[in-house]
PDB file of C-alpha atoms in Angstrom:
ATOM      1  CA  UNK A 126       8.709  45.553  27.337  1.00 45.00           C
ATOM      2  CA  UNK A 127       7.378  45.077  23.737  1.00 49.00           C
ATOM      3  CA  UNK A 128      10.301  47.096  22.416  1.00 52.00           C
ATOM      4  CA  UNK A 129      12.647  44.286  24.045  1.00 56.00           C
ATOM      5  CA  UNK A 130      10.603  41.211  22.714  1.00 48.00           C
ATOM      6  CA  UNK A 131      10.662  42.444  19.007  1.00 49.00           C
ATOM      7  CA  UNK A 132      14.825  42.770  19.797  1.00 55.00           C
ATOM      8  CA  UNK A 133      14.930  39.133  21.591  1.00 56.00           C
ATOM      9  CA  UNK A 134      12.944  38.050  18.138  1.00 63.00           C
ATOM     10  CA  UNK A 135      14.702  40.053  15.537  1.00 79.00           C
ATOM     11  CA  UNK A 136      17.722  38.623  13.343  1.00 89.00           C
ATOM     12  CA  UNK A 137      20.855  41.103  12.848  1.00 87.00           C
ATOM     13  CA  UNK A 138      19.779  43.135   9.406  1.00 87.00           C
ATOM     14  CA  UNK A 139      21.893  42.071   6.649  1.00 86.00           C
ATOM     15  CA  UNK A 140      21.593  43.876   3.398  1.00 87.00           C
ATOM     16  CA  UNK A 141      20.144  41.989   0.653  1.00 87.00           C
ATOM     17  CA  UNK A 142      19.320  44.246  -1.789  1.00 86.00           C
ATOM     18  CA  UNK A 143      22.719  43.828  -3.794  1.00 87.00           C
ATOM     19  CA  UNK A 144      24.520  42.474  -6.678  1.00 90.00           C
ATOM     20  CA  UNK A 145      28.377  41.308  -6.237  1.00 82.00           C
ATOM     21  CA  UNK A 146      30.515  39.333  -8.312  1.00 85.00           C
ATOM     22  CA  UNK A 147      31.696  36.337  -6.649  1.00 86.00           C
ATOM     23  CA  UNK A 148      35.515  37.774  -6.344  1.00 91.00           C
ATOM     24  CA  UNK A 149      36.760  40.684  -7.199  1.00 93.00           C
ATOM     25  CA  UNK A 150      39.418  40.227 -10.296  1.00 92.00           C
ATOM     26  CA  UNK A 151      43.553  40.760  -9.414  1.00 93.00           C
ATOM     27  CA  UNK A 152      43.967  43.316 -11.677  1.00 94.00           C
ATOM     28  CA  UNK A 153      41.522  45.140  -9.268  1.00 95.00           C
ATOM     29  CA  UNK A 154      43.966  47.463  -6.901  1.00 96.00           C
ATOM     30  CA  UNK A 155      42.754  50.758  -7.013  1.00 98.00           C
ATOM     31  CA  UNK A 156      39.464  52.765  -6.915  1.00 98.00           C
ATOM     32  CA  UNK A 157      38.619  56.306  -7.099  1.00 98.00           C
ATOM     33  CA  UNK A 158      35.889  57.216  -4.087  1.00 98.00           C
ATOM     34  CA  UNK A 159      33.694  59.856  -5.759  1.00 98.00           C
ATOM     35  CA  UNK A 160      32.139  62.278  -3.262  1.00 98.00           C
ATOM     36  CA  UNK A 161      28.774  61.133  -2.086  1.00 98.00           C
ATOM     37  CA  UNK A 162      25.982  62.815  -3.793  1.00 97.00           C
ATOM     38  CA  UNK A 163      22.065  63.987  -2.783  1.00 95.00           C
ATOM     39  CA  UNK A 164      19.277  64.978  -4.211  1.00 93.00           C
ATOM     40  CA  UNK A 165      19.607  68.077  -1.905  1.00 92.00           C
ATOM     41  CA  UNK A 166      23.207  69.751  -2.604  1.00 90.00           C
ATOM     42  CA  UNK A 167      22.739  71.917   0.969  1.00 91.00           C
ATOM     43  CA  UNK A 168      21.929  68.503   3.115  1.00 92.00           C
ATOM     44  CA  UNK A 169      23.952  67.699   6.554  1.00 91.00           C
ATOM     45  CA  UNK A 170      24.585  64.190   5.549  1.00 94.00           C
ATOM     46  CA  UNK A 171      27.158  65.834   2.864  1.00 94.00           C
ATOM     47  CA  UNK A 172      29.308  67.215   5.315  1.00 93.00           C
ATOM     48  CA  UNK A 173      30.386  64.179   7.044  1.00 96.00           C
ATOM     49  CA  UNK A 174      29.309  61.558   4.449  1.00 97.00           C
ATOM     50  CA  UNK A 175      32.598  61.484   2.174  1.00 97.00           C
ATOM     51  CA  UNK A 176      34.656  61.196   5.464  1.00 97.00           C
ATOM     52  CA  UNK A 177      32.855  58.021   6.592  1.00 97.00           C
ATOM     53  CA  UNK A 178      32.606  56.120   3.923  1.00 98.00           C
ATOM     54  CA  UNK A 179      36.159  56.318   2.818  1.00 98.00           C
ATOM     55  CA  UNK A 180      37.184  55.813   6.448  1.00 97.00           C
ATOM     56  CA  UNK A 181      34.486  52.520   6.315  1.00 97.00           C
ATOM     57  CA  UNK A 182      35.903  51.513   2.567  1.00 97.00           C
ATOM     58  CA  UNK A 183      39.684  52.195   3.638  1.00 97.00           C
ATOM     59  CA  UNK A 184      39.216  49.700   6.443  1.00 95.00           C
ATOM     60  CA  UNK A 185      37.660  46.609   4.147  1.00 94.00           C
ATOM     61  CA  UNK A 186      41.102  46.379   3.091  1.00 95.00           C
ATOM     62  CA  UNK A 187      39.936  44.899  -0.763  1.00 95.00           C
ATOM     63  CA  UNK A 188      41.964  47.721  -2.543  1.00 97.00           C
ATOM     64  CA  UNK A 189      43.701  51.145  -2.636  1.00 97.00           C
ATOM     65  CA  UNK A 190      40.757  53.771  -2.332  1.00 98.00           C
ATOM     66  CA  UNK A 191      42.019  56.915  -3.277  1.00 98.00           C
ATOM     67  CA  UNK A 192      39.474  60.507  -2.765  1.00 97.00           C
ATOM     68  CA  UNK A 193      38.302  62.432  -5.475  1.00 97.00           C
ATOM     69  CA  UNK A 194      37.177  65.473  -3.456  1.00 97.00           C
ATOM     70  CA  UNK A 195      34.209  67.391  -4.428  1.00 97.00           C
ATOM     71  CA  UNK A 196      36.460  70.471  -5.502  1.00 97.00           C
ATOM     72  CA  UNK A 197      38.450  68.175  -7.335  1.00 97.00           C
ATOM     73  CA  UNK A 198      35.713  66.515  -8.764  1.00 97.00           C
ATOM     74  CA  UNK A 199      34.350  70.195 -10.363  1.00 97.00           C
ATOM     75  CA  UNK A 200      37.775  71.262 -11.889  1.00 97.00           C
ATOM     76  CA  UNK A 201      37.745  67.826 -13.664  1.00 97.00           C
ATOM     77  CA  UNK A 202      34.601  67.547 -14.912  1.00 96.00           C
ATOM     78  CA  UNK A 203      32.443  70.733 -13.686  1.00 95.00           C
ATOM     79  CA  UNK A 204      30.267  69.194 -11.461  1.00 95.00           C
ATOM     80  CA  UNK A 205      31.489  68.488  -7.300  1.00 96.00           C
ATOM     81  CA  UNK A 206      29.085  65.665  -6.883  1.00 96.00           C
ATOM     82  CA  UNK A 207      27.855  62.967  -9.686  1.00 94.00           C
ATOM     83  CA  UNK A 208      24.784  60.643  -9.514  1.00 93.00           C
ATOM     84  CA  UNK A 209      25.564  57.612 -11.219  1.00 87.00           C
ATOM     85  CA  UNK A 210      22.304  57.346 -12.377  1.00 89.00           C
ATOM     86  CA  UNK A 211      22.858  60.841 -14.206  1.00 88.00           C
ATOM     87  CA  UNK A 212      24.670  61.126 -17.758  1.00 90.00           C
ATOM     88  CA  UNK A 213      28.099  61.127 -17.039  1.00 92.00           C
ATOM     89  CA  UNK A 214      31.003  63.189 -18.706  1.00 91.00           C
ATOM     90  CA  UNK A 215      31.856  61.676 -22.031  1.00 90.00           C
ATOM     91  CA  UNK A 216      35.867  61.134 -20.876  1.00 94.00           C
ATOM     92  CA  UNK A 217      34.643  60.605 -17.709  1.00 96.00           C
ATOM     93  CA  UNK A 218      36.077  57.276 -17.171  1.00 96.00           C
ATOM     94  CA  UNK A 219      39.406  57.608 -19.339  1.00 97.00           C
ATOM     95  CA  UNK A 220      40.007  60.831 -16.478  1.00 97.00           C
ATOM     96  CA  UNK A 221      40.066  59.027 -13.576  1.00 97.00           C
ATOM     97  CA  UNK A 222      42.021  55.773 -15.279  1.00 97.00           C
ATOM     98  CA  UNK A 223      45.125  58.600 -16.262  1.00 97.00           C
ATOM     99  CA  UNK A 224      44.952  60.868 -13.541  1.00 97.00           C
ATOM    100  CA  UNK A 225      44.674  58.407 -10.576  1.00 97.00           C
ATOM    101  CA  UNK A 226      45.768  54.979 -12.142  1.00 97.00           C
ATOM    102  CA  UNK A 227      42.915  53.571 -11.096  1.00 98.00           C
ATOM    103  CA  UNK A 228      40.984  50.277 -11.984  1.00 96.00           C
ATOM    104  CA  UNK A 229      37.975  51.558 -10.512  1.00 97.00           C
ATOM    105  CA  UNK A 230      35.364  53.766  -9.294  1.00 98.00           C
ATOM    106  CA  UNK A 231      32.923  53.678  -6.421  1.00 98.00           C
ATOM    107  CA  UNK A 232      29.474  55.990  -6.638  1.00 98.00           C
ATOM    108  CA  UNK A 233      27.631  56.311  -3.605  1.00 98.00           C
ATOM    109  CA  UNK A 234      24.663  58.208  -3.411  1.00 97.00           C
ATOM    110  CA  UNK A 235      22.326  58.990  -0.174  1.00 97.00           C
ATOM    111  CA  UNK A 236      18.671  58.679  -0.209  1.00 90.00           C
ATOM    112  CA  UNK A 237      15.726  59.130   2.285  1.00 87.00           C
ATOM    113  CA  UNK A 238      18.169  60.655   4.779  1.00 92.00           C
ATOM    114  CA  UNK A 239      16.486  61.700   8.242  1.00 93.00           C
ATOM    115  CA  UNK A 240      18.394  62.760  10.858  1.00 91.00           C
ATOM    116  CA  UNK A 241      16.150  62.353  13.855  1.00 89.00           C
ATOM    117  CA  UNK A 242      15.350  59.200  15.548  1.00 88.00           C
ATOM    118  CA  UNK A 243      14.303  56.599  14.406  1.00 92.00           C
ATOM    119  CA  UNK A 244      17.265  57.630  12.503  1.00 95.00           C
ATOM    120  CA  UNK A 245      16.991  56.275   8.590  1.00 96.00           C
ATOM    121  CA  UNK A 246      19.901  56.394   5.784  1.00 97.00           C
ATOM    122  CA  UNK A 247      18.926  55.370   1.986  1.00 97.00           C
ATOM    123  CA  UNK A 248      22.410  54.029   0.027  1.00 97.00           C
ATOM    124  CA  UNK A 249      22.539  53.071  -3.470  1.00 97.00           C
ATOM    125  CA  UNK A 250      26.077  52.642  -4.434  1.00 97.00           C
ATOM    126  CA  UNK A 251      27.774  51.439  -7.181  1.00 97.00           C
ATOM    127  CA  UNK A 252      31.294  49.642  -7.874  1.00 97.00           C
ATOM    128  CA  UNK A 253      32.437  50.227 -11.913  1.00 96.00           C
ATOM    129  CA  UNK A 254      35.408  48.722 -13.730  1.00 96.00           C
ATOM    130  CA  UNK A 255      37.050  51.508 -15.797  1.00 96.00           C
ATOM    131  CA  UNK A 256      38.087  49.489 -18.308  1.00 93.00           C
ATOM    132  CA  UNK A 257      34.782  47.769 -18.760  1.00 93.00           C
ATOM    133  CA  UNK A 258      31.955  49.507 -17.572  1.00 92.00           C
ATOM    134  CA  UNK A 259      31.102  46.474 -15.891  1.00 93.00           C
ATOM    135  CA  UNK A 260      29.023  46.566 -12.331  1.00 94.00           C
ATOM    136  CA  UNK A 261      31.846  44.992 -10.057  1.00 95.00           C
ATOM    137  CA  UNK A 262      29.359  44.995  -7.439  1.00 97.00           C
ATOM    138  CA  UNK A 263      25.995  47.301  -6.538  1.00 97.00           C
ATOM    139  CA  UNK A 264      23.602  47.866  -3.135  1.00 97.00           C
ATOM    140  CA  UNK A 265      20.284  49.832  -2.622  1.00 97.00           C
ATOM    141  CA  UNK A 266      19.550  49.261   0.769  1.00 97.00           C
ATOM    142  CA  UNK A 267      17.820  51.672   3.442  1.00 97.00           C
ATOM    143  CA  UNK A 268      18.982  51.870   6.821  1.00 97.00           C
ATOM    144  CA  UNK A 269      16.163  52.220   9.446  1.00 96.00           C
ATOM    145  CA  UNK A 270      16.442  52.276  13.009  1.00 93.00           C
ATOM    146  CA  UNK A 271      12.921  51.799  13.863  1.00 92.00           C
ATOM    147  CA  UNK A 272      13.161  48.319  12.095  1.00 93.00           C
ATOM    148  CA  UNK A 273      14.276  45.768  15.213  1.00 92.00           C
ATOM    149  CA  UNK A 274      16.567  43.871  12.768  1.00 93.00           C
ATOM    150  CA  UNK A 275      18.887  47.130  12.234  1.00 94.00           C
ATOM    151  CA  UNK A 276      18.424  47.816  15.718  1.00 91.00           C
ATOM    152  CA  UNK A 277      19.805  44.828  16.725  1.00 92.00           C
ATOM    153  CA  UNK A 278      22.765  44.968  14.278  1.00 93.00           C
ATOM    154  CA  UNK A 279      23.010  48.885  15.498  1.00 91.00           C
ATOM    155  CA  UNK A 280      24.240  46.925  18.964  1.00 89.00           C
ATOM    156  CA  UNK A 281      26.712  44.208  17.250  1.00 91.00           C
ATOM    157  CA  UNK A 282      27.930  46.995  16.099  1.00 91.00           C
ATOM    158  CA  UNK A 283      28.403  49.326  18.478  1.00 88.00           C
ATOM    159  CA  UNK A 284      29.650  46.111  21.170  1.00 86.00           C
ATOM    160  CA  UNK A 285      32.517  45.199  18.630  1.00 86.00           C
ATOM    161  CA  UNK A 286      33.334  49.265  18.033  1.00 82.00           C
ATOM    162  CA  UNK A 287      32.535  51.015  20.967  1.00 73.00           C
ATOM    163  CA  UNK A 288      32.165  50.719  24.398  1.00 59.00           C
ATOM    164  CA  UNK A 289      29.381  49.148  25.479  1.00 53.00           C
ATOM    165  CA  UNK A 290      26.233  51.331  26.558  1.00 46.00           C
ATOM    166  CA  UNK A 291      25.604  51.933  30.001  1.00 45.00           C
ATOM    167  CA  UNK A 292      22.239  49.742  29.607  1.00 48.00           C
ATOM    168  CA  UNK A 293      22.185  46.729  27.495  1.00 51.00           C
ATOM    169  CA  UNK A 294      18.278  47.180  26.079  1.00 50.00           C
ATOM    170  CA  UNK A 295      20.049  50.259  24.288  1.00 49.00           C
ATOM    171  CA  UNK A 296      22.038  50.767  21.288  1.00 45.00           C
ATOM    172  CA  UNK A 297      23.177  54.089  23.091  1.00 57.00           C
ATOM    173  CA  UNK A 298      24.600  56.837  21.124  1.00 72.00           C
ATOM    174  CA  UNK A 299      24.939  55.585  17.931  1.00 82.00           C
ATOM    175  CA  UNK A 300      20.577  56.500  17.661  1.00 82.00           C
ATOM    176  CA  UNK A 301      21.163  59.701  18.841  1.00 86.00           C
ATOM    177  CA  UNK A 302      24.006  60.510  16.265  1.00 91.00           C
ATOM    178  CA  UNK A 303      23.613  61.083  12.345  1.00 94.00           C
ATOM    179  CA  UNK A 304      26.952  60.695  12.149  1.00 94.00           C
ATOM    180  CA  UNK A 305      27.550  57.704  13.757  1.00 94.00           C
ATOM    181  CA  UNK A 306      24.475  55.781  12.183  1.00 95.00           C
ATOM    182  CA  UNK A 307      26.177  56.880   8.873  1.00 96.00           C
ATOM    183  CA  UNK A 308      29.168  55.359   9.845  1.00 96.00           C
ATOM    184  CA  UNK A 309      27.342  51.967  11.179  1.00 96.00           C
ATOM    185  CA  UNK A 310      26.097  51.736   7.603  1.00 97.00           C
ATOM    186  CA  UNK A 311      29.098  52.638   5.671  1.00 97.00           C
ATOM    187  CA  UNK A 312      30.271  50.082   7.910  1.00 97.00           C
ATOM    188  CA  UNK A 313      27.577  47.343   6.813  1.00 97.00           C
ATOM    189  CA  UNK A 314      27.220  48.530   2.831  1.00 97.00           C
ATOM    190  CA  UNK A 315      30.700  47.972   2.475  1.00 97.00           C
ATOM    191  CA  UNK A 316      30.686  44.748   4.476  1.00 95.00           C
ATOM    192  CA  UNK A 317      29.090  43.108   1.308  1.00 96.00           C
ATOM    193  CA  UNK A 318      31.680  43.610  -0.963  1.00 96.00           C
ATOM    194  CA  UNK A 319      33.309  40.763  -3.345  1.00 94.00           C
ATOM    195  CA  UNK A 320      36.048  39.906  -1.455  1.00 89.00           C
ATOM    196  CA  UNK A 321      39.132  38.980  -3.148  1.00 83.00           C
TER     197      UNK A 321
END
């Protein structure tokens, strides 16, 4: 009963904890997705994470993404998975502008991960002009599913993506997957981009 008066109460959780540019520029076509990094090389999240969030990002529509996978990402510049946070290769950005023609590159790193309910996923990711170095657009936000707010945007979601749960007090299986409630907030990070 208390559960479903905090739900009737609570607002949809909208990130806020970002900085975009107003629009994103024309010349602004292509970005290289670099594979999701954690603290913890060995965690779960990383075996699904670089799926989902190019899947989410692909589906925004706002420009070519193109994968730089983590195997990839160590015969370029020795390392599979780069913070952005972390000193970066000295040619780093040069690379990706001649070996994928791209405009731009998109960090995303995973923080406070837990993968039992109440489920919670940290982002902090990061949108970089090549040519620039300029932020095009950046998010820290953590995703918790004990908060009421992201469980109530945890059932927009899953009404407008899945079918709906047998009861309508729950958001169903999206609190009993990892994987899902990573892709609910690829879904919602990426739904704050600049649009164009």
């Amino acid at each position: 009963m208390e559960q479903e008066k905090i739900l009737a109460d609570a607002e949809p959780f909208r990130p806020t904890n970002l900085f975009p540019r107003e629009r994103l520029p024309t010349y602004f076509n292509r970005v290289v997705v670099l594979p999701c990094f954690h603290d913890d090389s060995s965690s779960h999240a990383l075996t699904y994470a670089d799926e989902l969030f190019f899947q989410e990002l692909s589906q925004a529509r706002l420009f070519e993404p193109v994968i730089l996978s983590p195997d990839k990402s160590k015969e370029l510049f020795g390392k599979e998975r780069m913070s952005s946070t972390s000193a970066l290769p000295g040619d780093f950005f040069e690379v990706l502008q001649q070996d994928f023609a791209a405009n731009g590159a998109l960090f995303v790193e995973l923080h406070s991960y837990k993968p039992y309910r109440p489920l919670s996923l940290g982002v902090r990711a990061k949108l970089v002009d090549l040519k620039s170095g300029e932020f095009m657009w950046a998010i820290d936000e953590t995703f918790d599913s004990g908060n009421g707010s992201v469980m109530v945007a945890l059932k927009e979601y899953q009404n407008r993506h899945y079918v709906r749960a047998v009861s309508k007090k729950t958001s169903g299986s999206i609190l009993m997957s990892p994987r899902l409630f990573c892709k609910f907030t690829a879904n919602s990070v990426f739904s704050t981009l600049p649009k164009r």
